[in-house]
Structures are given as structure tokens and as C-alpha cells.
């Protein structure tokens, strides 16, 4: 099974080698049939502490690194 890749915004970079990423997704409400936004926060491992609050980031599933961290930050795309 392939590893999932999610894209979101960094909401916190206070932890050492850790970032908190808010991932938003849209769903159709089952009763109202309207599009609704849902969000979830993930703790991701950032080995070099390169990501700062407000940046867009891509994260990938990995083996558990701590109690909360089961995601890793992908390297920044060079522009």
C-alpha cells in the first residue's frame, strides 16, 4: 500500500524537530448536500527545522517516531 501524502499549512514550529500541520479537506454534507470544509492537525517530523509558521508543507506517512508523530515533512521544493 502506498504512503499517503498530504498538503497543509504549518500552524506551529515551537517543538524541536517537530511541526504541527493543519490539513483542510472538503466534503459534501450527507444531509444538506453542501460542500463543507473539515480540518485536522498532524504532528510531523522536521529533522532540520526548516519549516516556519504559515508555510505550505507536504507530509508523508512514516513509522511512529514518537507518541504523536507518525508523519515526516518532505524536503522543500527548490525554486
Short mmCIF file of C-alpha atoms in Angstrom, two decimals:
data_model
loop_
_atom_site.label_atom_id
_atom_site.label_comp_id
_atom_site.label_asym_id
_atom_site.label_seq_id
_atom_site.Cartn_x
_atom_site.Cartn_y
_atom_site.Cartn_z
CA UNK A 1 0.00 0.00 0.00
CA UNK A 2 1.48 3.41 -0.95
CA UNK A 3 2.19 6.02 1.69
CA UNK A 4 -0.26 8.90 1.86
CA UNK A 5 0.96 12.40 1.07
CA UNK A 6 -0.97 15.36 2.47
CA UNK A 7 -0.56 19.10 1.94
CA UNK A 8 -1.28 21.72 4.57
CA UNK A 9 -0.13 24.82 6.39
CA UNK A 10 2.29 24.91 9.32
CA UNK A 11 0.47 26.30 12.37
CA UNK A 12 3.25 25.75 14.92
CA UNK A 13 7.01 25.18 14.79
CA UNK A 14 7.74 25.57 18.50
CA UNK A 15 8.82 21.97 19.12
CA UNK A 16 12.35 20.86 18.30
CA UNK A 17 12.33 18.89 15.02
CA UNK A 18 8.51 18.98 15.04
CA UNK A 19 5.91 20.98 13.13
CA UNK A 20 2.14 20.97 13.53
CA UNK A 21 0.38 20.95 10.15
CA UNK A 22 -3.27 21.85 9.55
CA UNK A 23 -4.70 19.90 6.61
CA UNK A 24 -8.04 21.02 5.16
CA UNK A 25 -10.33 18.86 3.04
CA UNK A 26 -13.77 19.40 1.55
CA UNK A 27 -16.68 17.00 1.85
CA UNK A 28 -20.31 17.01 0.75
CA UNK A 29 -22.59 17.12 3.78
CA UNK A 30 -24.71 13.94 3.75
CA UNK A 31 -28.00 15.66 4.58
CA UNK A 32 -27.62 19.25 3.39
CA UNK A 33 -25.68 18.36 0.19
CA UNK A 34 -23.48 21.42 0.66
CA UNK A 35 -19.71 21.50 0.47
CA UNK A 36 -18.20 21.77 3.96
CA UNK A 37 -14.57 22.28 4.94
CA UNK A 38 -13.05 19.95 7.53
CA UNK A 39 -9.58 20.31 9.02
CA UNK A 40 -7.27 18.17 11.09
CA UNK A 41 -3.88 18.82 12.69
CA UNK A 42 -0.95 16.43 12.30
CA UNK A 43 2.40 16.44 14.09
CA UNK A 44 5.21 15.90 11.58
CA UNK A 45 8.95 15.29 11.95
CA UNK A 46 11.11 18.12 10.55
CA UNK A 47 14.71 16.98 11.05
CA UNK A 48 16.41 20.24 10.03
CA UNK A 49 13.81 22.68 11.46
CA UNK A 50 13.47 24.33 8.03
CA UNK A 51 9.72 25.00 8.03
CA UNK A 52 8.26 28.06 9.77
CA UNK A 53 4.70 29.03 10.73
CA UNK A 54 2.50 29.95 7.76
CA UNK A 55 4.41 27.97 5.12
CA UNK A 56 2.77 25.36 2.91
CA UNK A 57 4.20 21.89 3.51
CA UNK A 58 3.78 18.34 2.20
CA UNK A 59 3.92 15.47 4.68
CA UNK A 60 4.19 11.72 4.16
CA UNK A 61 3.27 8.76 6.38
CA UNK A 62 6.08 7.01 8.24
CA UNK A 63 6.67 4.63 11.10
CA UNK A 64 5.92 6.18 14.52
CA UNK A 65 8.71 8.49 15.69
CA UNK A 66 7.07 9.42 19.00
CA UNK A 67 3.67 9.29 20.71
CA UNK A 68 2.13 11.83 18.32
CA UNK A 69 4.47 11.91 15.30
CA UNK A 70 3.70 9.44 12.53
CA UNK A 71 4.34 11.83 9.63
CA UNK A 72 7.52 13.28 8.07
CA UNK A 73 7.98 16.57 6.27
CA UNK A 74 9.05 16.24 2.66
CA UNK A 75 12.03 18.41 1.60
CA UNK A 76 11.25 21.90 0.32
CA UNK A 77 10.91 22.19 -3.43
CA UNK A 78 13.85 24.16 -4.80
CA UNK A 79 12.65 27.13 -6.85
#
